[in-house]
Every structure is written in structure tokens, then in C-alpha cells.
XYZ file of C-alpha atoms in Angstrom:
534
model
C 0.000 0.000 0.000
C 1.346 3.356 -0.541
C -0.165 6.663 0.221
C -3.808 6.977 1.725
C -6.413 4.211 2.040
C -9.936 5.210 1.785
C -13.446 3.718 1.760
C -13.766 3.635 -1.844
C -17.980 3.608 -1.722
C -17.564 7.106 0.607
C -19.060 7.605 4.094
C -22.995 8.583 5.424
C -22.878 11.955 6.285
C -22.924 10.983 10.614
C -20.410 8.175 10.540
C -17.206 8.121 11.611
C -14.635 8.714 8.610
C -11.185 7.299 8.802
C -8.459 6.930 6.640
C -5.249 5.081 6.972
C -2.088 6.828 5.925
C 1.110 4.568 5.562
C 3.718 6.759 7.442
C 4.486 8.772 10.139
C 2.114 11.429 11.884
C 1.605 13.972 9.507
C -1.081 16.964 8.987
C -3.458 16.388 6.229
C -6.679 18.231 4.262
C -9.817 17.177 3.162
C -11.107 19.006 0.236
C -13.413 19.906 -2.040
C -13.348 17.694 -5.378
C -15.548 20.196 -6.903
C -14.322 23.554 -6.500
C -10.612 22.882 -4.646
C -11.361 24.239 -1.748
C -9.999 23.026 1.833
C -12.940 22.068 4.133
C -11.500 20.436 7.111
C -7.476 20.068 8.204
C -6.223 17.731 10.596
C -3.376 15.954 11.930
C -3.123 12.344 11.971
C -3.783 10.228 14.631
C -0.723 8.083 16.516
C 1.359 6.444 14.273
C 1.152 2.434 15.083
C 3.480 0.034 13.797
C 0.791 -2.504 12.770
C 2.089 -6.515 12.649
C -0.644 -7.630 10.511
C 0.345 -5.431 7.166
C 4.064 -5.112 8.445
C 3.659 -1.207 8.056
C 3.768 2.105 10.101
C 0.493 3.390 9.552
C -1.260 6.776 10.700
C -4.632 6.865 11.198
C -6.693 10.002 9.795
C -10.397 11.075 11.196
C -12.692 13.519 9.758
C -15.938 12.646 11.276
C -16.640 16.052 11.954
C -17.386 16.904 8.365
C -20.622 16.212 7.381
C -21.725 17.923 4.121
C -22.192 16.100 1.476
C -20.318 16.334 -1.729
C -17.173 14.505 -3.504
C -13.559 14.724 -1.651
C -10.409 14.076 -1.520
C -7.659 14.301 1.520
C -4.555 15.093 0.590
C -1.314 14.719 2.918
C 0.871 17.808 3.729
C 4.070 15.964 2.216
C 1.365 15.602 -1.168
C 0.478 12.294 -0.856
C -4.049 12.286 -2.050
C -6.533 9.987 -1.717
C -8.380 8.935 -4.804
C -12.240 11.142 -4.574
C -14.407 9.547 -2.842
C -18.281 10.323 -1.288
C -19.896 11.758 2.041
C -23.871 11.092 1.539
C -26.464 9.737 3.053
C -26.619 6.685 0.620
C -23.114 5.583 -0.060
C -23.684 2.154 0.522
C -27.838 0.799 -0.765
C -26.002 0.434 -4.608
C -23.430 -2.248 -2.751
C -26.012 -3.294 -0.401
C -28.429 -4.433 -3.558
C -25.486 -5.976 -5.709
C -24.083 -7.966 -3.091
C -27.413 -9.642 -2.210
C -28.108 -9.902 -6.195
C -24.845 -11.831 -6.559
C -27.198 -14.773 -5.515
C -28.529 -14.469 -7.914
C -26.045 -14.823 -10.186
C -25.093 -18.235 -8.011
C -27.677 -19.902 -8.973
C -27.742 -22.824 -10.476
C -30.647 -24.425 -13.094
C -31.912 -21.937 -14.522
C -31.112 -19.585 -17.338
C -29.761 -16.483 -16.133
C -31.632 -14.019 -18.823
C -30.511 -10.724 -19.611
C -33.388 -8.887 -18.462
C -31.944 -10.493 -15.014
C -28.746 -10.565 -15.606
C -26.984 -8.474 -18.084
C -24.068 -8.761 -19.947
C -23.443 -11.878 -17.420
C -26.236 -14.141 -18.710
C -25.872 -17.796 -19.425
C -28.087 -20.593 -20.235
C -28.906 -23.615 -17.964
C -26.953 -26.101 -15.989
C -26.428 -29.259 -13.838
C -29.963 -30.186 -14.789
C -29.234 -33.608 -14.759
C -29.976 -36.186 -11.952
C -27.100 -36.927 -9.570
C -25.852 -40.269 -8.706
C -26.240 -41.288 -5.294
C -22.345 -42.357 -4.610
C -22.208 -45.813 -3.386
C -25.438 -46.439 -4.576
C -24.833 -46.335 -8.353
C -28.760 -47.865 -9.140
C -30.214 -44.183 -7.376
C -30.467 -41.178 -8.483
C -31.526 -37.769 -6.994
C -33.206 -35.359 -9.040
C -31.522 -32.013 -6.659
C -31.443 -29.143 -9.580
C -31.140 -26.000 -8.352
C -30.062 -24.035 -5.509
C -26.597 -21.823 -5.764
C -23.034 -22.834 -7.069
C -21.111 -22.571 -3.545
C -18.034 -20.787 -4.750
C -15.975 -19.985 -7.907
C -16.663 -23.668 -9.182
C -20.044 -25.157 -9.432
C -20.457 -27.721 -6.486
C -23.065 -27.474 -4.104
C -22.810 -27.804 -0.242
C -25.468 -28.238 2.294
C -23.687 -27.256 4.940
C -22.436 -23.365 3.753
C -25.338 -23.213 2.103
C -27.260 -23.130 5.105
C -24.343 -20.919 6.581
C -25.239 -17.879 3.701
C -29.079 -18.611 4.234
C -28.796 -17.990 8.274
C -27.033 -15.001 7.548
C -29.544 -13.406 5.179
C -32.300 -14.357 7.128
C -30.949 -13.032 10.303
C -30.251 -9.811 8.741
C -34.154 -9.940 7.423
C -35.451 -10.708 11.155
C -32.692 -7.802 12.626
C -33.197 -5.096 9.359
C -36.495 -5.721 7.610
C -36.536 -2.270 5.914
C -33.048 -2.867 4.235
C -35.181 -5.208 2.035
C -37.862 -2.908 0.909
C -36.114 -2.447 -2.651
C -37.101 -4.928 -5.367
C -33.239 -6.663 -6.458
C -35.706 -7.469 -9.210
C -35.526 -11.088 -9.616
C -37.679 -13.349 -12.033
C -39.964 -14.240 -8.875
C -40.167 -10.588 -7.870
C -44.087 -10.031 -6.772
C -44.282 -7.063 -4.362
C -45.256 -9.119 -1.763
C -42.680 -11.368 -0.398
C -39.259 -9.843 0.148
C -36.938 -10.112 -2.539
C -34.393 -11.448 -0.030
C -36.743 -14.607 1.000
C -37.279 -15.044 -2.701
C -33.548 -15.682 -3.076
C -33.524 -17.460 -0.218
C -35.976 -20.168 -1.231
C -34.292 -21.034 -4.464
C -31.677 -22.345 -1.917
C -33.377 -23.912 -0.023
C -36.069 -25.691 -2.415
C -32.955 -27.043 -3.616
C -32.206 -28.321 0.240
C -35.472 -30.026 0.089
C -34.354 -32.247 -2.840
C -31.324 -33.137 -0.636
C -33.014 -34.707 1.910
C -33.287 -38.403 2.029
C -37.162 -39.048 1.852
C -36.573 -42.535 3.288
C -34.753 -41.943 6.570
C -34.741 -38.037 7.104
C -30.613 -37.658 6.712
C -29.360 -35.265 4.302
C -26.599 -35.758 1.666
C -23.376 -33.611 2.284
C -23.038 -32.044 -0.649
C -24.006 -32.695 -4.776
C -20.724 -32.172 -7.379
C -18.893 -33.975 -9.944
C -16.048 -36.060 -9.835
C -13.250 -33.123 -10.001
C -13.335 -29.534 -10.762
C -13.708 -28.144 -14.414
C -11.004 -25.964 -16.231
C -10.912 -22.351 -15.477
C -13.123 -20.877 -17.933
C -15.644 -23.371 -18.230
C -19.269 -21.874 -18.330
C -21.988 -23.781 -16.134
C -24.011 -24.718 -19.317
C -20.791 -26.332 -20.477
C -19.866 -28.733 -17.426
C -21.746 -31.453 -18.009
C -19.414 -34.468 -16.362
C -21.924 -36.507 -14.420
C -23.375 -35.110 -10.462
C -22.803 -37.017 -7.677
C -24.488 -36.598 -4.409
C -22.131 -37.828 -1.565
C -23.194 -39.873 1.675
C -25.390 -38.575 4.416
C -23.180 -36.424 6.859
C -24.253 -35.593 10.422
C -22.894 -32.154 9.758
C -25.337 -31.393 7.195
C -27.881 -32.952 8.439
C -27.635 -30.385 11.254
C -27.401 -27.587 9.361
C -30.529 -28.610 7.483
C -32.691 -29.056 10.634
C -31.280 -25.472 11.529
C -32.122 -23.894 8.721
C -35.061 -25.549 8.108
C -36.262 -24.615 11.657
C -34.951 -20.655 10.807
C -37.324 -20.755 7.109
C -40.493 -22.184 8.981
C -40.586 -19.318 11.222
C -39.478 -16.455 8.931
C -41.903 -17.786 5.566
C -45.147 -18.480 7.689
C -46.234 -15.393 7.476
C -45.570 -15.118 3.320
C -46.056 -18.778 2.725
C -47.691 -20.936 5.200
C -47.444 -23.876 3.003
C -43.651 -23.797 2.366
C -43.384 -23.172 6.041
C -45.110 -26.378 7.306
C -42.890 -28.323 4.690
C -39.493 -26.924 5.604
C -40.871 -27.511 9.593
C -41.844 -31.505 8.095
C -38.394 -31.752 6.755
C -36.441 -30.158 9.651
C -38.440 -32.489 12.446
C -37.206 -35.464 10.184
C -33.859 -34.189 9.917
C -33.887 -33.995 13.783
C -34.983 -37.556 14.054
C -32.506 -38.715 12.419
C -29.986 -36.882 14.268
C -31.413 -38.879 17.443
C -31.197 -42.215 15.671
C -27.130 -41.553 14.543
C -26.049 -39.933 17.777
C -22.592 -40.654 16.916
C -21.516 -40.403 13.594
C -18.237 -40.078 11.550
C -17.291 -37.038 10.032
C -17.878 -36.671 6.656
C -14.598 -37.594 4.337
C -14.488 -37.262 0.435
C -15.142 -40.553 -0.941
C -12.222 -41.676 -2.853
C -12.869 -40.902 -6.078
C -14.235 -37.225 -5.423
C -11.536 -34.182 -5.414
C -13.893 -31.574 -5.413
C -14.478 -29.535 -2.069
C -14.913 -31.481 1.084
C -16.323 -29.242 3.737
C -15.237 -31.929 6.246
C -15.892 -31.591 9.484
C -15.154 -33.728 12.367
C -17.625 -32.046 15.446
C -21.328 -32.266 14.834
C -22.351 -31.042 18.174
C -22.731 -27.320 17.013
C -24.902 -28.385 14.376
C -27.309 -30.446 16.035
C -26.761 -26.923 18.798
C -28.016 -24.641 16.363
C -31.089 -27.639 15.180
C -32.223 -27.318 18.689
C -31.535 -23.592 19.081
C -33.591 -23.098 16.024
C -36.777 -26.013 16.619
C -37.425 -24.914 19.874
C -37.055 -21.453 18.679
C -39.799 -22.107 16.327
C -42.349 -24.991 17.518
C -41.882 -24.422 21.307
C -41.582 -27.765 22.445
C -39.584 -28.655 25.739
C -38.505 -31.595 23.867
C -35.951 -29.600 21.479
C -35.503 -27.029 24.795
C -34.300 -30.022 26.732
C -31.902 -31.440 24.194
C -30.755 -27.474 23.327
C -29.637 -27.291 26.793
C -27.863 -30.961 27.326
C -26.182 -29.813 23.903
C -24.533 -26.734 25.817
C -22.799 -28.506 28.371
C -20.664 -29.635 25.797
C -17.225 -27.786 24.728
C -17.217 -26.206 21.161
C -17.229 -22.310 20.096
C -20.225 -21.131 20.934
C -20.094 -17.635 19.352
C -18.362 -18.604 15.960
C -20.109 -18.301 12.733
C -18.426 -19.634 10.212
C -19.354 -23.428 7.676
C -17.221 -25.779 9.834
C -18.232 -24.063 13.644
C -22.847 -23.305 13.913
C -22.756 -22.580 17.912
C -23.113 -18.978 17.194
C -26.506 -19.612 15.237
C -27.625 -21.574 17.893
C -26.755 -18.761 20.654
C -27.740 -16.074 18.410
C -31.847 -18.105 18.588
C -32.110 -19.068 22.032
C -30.923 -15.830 23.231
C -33.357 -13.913 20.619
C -35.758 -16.361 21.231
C -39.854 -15.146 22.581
C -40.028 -18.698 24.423
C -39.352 -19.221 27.946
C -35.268 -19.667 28.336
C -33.316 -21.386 31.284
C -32.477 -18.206 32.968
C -28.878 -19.356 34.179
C -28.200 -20.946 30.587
C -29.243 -17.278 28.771
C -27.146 -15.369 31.135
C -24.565 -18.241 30.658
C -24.864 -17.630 26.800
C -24.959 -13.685 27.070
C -21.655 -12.622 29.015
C -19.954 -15.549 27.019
C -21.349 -12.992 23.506
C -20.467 -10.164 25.442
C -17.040 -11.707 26.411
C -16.264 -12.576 22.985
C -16.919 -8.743 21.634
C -14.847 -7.271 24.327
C -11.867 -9.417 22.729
C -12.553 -8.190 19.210
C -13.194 -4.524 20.465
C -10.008 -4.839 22.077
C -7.972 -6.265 18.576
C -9.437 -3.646 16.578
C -7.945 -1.012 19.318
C -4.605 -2.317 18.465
C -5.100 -3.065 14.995
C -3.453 -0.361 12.429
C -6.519 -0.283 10.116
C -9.839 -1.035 12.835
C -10.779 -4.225 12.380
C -10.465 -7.304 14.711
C -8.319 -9.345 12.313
C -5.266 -11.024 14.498
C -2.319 -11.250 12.148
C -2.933 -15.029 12.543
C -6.412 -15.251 11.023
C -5.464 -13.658 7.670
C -6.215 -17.359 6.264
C -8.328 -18.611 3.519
C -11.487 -16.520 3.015
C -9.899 -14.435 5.895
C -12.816 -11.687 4.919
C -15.612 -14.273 5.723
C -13.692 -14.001 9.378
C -13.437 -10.075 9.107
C -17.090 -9.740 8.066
C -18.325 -12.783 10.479
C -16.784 -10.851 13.296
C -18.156 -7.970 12.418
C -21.717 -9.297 12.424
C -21.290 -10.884 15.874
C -20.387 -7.292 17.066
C -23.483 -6.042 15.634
C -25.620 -8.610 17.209
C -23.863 -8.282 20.487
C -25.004 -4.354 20.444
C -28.555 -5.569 19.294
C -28.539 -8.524 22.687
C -26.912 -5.752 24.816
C -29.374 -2.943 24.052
C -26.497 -0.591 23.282
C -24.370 0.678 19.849
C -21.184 0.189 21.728
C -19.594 -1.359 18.841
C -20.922 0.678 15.502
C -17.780 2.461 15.076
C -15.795 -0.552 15.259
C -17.837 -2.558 12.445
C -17.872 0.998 10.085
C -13.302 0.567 10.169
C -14.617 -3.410 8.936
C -16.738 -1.999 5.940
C -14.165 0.299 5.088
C -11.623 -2.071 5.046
C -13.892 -4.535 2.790
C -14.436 -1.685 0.504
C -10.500 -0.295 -0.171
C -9.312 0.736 3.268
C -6.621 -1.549 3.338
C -3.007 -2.810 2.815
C -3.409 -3.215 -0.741
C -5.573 -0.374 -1.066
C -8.103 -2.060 -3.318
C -11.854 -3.190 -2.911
C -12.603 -6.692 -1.907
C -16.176 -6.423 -4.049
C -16.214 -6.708 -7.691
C -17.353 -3.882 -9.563
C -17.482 -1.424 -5.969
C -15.033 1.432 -5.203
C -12.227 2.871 -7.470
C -9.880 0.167 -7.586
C -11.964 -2.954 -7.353
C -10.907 -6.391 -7.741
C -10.920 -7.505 -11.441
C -9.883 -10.952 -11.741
C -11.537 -13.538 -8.954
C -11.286 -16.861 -9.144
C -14.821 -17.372 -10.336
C -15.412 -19.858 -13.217
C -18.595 -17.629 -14.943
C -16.434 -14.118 -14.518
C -13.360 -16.068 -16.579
C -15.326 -17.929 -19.176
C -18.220 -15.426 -20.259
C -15.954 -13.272 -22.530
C -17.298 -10.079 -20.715
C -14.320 -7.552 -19.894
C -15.716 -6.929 -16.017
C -16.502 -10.233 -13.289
C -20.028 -10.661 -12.210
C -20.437 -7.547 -9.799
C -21.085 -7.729 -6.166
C -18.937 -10.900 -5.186
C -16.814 -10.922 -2.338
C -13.317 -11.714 -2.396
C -11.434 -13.887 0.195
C -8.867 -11.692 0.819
C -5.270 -12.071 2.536
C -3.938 -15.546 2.577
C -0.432 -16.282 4.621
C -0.672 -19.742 4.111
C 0.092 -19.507 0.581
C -2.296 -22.239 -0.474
C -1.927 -22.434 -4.338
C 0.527 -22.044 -6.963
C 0.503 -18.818 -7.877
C 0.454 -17.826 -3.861
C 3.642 -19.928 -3.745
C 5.570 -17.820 -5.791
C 4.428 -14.346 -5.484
C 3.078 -14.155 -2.057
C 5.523 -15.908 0.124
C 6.564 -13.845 2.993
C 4.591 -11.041 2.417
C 3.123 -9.588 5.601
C -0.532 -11.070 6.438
C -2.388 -8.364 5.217
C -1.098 -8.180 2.053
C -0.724 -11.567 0.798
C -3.387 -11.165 -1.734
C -3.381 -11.393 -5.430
C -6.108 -10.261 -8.050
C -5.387 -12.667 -10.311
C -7.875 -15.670 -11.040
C -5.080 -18.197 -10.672
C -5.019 -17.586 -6.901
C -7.931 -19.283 -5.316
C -7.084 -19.518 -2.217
C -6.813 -15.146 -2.010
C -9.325 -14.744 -4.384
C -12.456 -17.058 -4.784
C -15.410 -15.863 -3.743
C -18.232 -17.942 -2.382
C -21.900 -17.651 -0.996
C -21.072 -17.559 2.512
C -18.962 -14.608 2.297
C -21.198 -12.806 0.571
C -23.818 -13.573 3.154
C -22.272 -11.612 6.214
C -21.246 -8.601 3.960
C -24.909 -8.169 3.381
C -26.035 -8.570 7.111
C -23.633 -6.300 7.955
C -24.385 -3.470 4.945
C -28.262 -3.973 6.191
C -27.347 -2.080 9.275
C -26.281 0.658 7.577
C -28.605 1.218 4.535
């Protein structure tokens, strides 16, 4: 990074506005992009040497100013920002594209242009999937969203991204009072639960009608080359085995749709209640069960995971949450007693789903469990308040948890802040999730914006199949990048990125996967946390 970082989208006219400056304290301006002239002058903050992006860094603050109009700050050694906003809208254009990137997920369907744009493509994976192991079955499970940057499907982070838009829909209802559009728009049912349900209708079809357990995940054998449009993979689908793990997720967010979609559809809420209670009885029949492995001869992404209990946490959480019945309240609190993270949000780790419903839950709680379960949240945001005190740029990143989709941990962490002011009846940590979105959006190390087609240096080139293959100069807009990787996890990685501070081991380049995929479930917690804001 050189020079001054900025929130690339701009900043609401109230909030605090930071900058980061690499360097030493120095005075700076902020001024007019229009007419020259110097509004506001400042000096910057304390100068930090800041581990994660191996810099000295100064941080700059012009809350103060609140007029709206285009900027820029310049430095006094004359260093400048590129322009950027103060408004009161800077972020509902992101806040809409990053939900409509689900839309461009999906998988099925033809993606028209009236929809979609210059991104359009026809449909795919409309074929039946082989059950694996069971080469006589088939399961007809079209539909749903392509996880990530390839075009497998996953139970278990698919229910991951749902949670997260729903919860933002229970928490910020009026954040989805714009039509996206979407083919199913109708002016009566939110276009967010619209989205939603394409996801999980495909769920449904996952679900093994004879015994209630729920196949991990539905793929092909190994991944397709680079460029390779959806239409054009047509290797033959495979559903794998029945893992606990999704299983669990599937009761939870089952459990989750019944109660948000009663009140839209009644009938899709009694069957996604059916399917959950079966999911849960299975779960009670297999209460030990081996984590879920690749089968030999599939390479595409596992999504193992060894612990089940904060799935079948987050089932209970979520049933008892929604039908009431001491029988899921019992096993909810027996579940608890175990050891597991019980705040974390993330594909692999549920507890914080289940915390997040039983302590937002109407029905009668076990008062020592719920106070148990609230000074453990409130614990767990001290700690990240107290990172992002020490952290050059804001944010509650450790220099250690720049890892693979290390924004999904930035923007996760940022929503369990948000909830933890919503459970605490305070707005203790606002301020703290604004430094996240500005780091998302170009307020960086590498100065750029982790969402395509957002900010003045967005990135370009993710490692997304469709954006590669469709012969259209920009990538799908609206997808969220992974971000900094120190583990240097592919080839490209290997050779560029080794020993590179943690912060700025990225690369926008589609060759780097593991810095810059994009998937569904990191999109999901960027829009929860945009919802508060718009």
C-alpha cells in the first residue's frame, strides 16, 4: 500500500470517517473535489506500527465533516486519496449488488438478460445426480446456488449464507424494501426470502425421503477448467453420503425458514418444519456419527468436518425457537454442556446460530443458561473490540487469522459485534464494524476493494469460473473476495506471495484461489452487515 487508504464507496454523512495513511504522523486536508477548496485540516492520529500489514500506519479522522459532496484528503508531504463520497446513501447500490450476486449463483436456470446483463448464461447441472455408493439411485436435486468460484453445491455453507440473510431480514427488515428485481419478484414477499428459497427448495431435494438424513453435498467427480461456463460442465453429479454435519445444518435452517416464511407462505413453512423435524430424528437415531470424508474418487471440495455437536446446537436452538416444544428445549440445553465455540459463525463451527436463537428467542429460556450464553457474547466482543484497538486499520483481524477466506472471518466478526449491540441494548460497537466496511471496501493494505465492480480500484480478476469464461471484460459484480492468505495455499500464492506480511498476501489474479475465490457464505455476512447501515 502506498499513500492513503480510503473507503472507496464514501461515508454517510454521521459516521465516523477514517483513513489510513502509511507513514508517520503527519497533517493532512480534506477538500473539495468540486471547486478545490480546503474544508477540514487535521493531523493524523498516533502512528502504530501494525504486525498484521508489516507497516507504520497513521490513522486520519474527519468525522466532523458532514456535508455532502465529492472529496479528496490530501497529505501535507502531497500524498491524495483517490475522490471519494460523504452522503447519506453511499452504501444501498453495494447493499443491492451484493445480495443480487445470488442471484447470479444460482444454479438451473437460465440467467436471462433482463436479469442478468451482460453476465447471462443458459442452464446447468440439470441432470440427476448419482447417489455415490449407490450407483442404481439417483436424486433429481437441480437448483439451488453454485457454492463458490466452481459449481459444487454444499449443504452445509449453504445453510451458513441462508442464516445469515435471514438473520439480517429478522434484525433489518426495511433494508429489504427495494425490489433486487428477480424473475420471482411479486411485491409481496421480500426479494431477499425469494432468493432465499431457491436455496433452499434445492435443500429439500437433498433430503433423504426414506430416513430423514441429508446428503453432504451434490458435485462432480473433479473440478472443471478455469473458464468453463456452467451450461458447459456437463461431467456426471454425484451426491455424496449422508453427513451428520449437514444434516444439522438442514434441521437449523429448516427450523430458521419455517418461522421467517409463515407469514408469506404458510405452506412452504409447514414443509421446511416436516423436513427439519425429520432431519432432527434422524440426528437422534445416529447420535454418533463419523465425520464426513471425500469418498475416494471425489476431489472436489470437502467441507469436512469432524464435530457435529454445534450443528445439532443450532437444530435445537432453532426447533425450539420455532415450535416451542420442551422436547428440542431439553436437548438445546444438554447440547450446551458440551465444549465447542459457541459464538463462531463460520461453515465448519454453527454454535453462534444456535446462541444467536435461544438468546433472541420469545419462548421461555433457562435463565442461568441465557445469562450463561450472554456474558460468554459479550465476552467474545470485548476481545474483538479490544484487537481492533490495536489493529493499524480497525478491524479485529489477528495477524494469525489472515487465512483462507480471511474476509468471511473479518465480516463474520463484524456481524457478531453487531448482534452483540442488538442482545446488549447498546451501539457500543458501531464504530468498530464501520473501520470493517471500510476495510472490505478499499481501506486496506493493498488499497483495493474486496467487491467486484465497488469502489475505485476494485478487484478484477476472482477466481470465479462464470467471470473467466463469459468473454465479458468486467466479473459478475457484487462478489466478495477472500482476501489475505499467509498460508500460501496455491501455486501462484507460492511464488508471489511468500513472505509477504498477512495483510497483504493477496493477489487479483484468477489463478489464486485460495486469495481470491469468492463464495456464498462470504457474501452472506457482507450483506447482514451493509443492512445495518442502509
Amino acid at each position: 500500500m502506498m499513500g492513503i487508504t480510503i473507503n472507496q464507496l464514501g461515508y454517510r454523512n454521521k459516521d465516523t470517517k477514517t483513513a489510513v495513511f502509511a507513514g508517520e504522523n503527519e497533517g493532512f486536508k480534506l477538500i473539495s473535489q468540486e471547486n478545490g477548496e480546503v474544508v477540514w485540516e487535521g493531523e493524523t492520529l498516533i502512528s502504530l506500527d501494525d504486525a498484521a500489514s508489516g507497516m507504520t500506519v497513521s490513522k486520519l479522522d474527519f468525522s466532523e465533516w458532514q456535508q455532502p459532496g465529492t472529496y479528496y484528503v490530501k497529505m501535507n508531504n502531497g500524498s491524495q486519496s483517490e475522490p471519494f463520497l460523504i452522503g447519506e446513501e453511499v452504501y444501498e447500490e453495494a447493499h443491492q449488488a451484493l445480495l443480487k450476486a445470488f442471484y447470479y449463483f444460482r444454479c438451473g436456470m437460465d440467467l436471462e438478460e433482463q436479469y442478468a446483463g451482460d453476465w447471462k448464461h443458459g442452464k446447468c447441472h440439470l441432470t440427476p445426480a448419482i447417489v455415490y455408493g449407490d450407483e442404481t439411485r439417483k436424486v433429481d436435486a437441480w437448483g439451488g446456488w453454485h457454492d463458490a468460484g466452481d459449481y459444487g453445491k454444499y449443504v452445509g455453507p449453504g445453510a451458513k449464507a441462508v442464516a445469515d440473510l435471514l438473520l439480517a431480514f429478522e434484525c433489518y427488515p426495511k433494508a429489504f424494501a427495494r425490489m433486487v428485481p428477480l424473475p420471482e419478484t411479486d411485491g409481496v414477499m421480500p426479494d431477499v426470502l425469494h432468493e432465499c428459497r431457491y436455496e433452499l427448495d434445492w435443500m429439500l431435494r437433498m433430503q433423504d425421503n426414506k430416513s430423514g438424513g441429508v446428503f453432504h453435498k451434490l458435485t462432480t467427480l473433479r473440478f472443471p477448467s478455469a473458464d468453463t461456463m456452467p451450461e458447459d460442465d456437463t461431467e456426471e453429479l454425484y451426491v455424496s453420503p449422508i453427513s451428520a454435519t449437514a444434516t444439522g445444518c438442514f434441521a437449523g435452517i429448516m427450523a430458521m425458514a419455517a418461522r421467517v416464511y409463515d407469514r408469506f407462505d404458510a405452506a412452504f413453512a409447514s414443509s421446511c418444519l416436516i423436513a427439519a423435524e425429520a432431519a432432527w430424528e434422524w440426528l437422534t437415531l445416529h447420535p454418533e456419527y463419523p465425520g464426513f470424508r471425500n469418498p475416494s474418487s471425489i476431489v472436489t471440495g470437502e467441507y469436512g468436518d469432524k464435530l457435529d455437536t454445534d450443528e445439532r446446537y443450532w437444530a435445537a436452538a432453532e426447533l425450539y425457537r420455532t415450535t416451542g416444544e420442551a422436547r428440542y428445549h431439553e436437548a438445546f440445553q444438554q447440547l450446551a454442556e458440551f465444549s465447542f465455540d459457541k459464538y463462531e459463525l463460520g461453515w465448519a463451527d454453527m454454535g453462534g446460530y444456535g446462541t444467536i436463537s435461544y438468546l433472541m428467542s420469545e419462548r421461555e429460556r433457562e435463565a442461568g443458561l441465557a445469562e450463561q450464553l450472554q456474558a460468554g457474547l459479550q465476552e467474545e466482543a470485548g476481545k474483538l473490540a479490544a484487537v481492533c484497538r490495536q489493529d493499524g486499520f480497525g478491524i479485529s483481524l489477528l495477524p494469525e487469522q489472515y487465512i483462507w477466506g480471511s474476509n468471511m472471518v473479518l465480516l463474520n466478526q463484524a456481524m457478531l459485534l453487531l448482534i452483540a449491540d442488538r442482545l446488549g441494548g447498546t451501539t457500543a460497537y458501531e464504530r468498530l464494524v464501520l473501520d470493517h466496511i471500510h476495510y472490505l471496501f478499499g481501506m486496506n493494505a493493498v488499497g483495493m476493494s474486496y467487491v467486484t465492480g465497488f469502489g475505485s480500484k476494485p478487484i478484477r480478476h476472482p477466481h470465479h469460473r462464470p467471470s473467466e469464461g463469459d468473454g465479458v471484460d468486467e466479473p459478475v459484480p457484487g462478489l466478495v473476495s477472500g482476501g489475505p492468505n499467509v498460508g500460501v495455499q496455491d501455486e501462484y500464492a507460492r511464488e508471489h506471495l511468500t513472505g509477504k506480511a498477512p495483510a497483504a498476501a493477496f493477489a487479483d489474479v484468477m489463478e489464486s484461489y485460495s486469495t481470491n475465490e469468492v463464495t456464498i457464505y462470504w457474501n452472506s455476512p457482507a450483506v447482514f452487515v451493509l443492512s445495518h447501515f442502509v
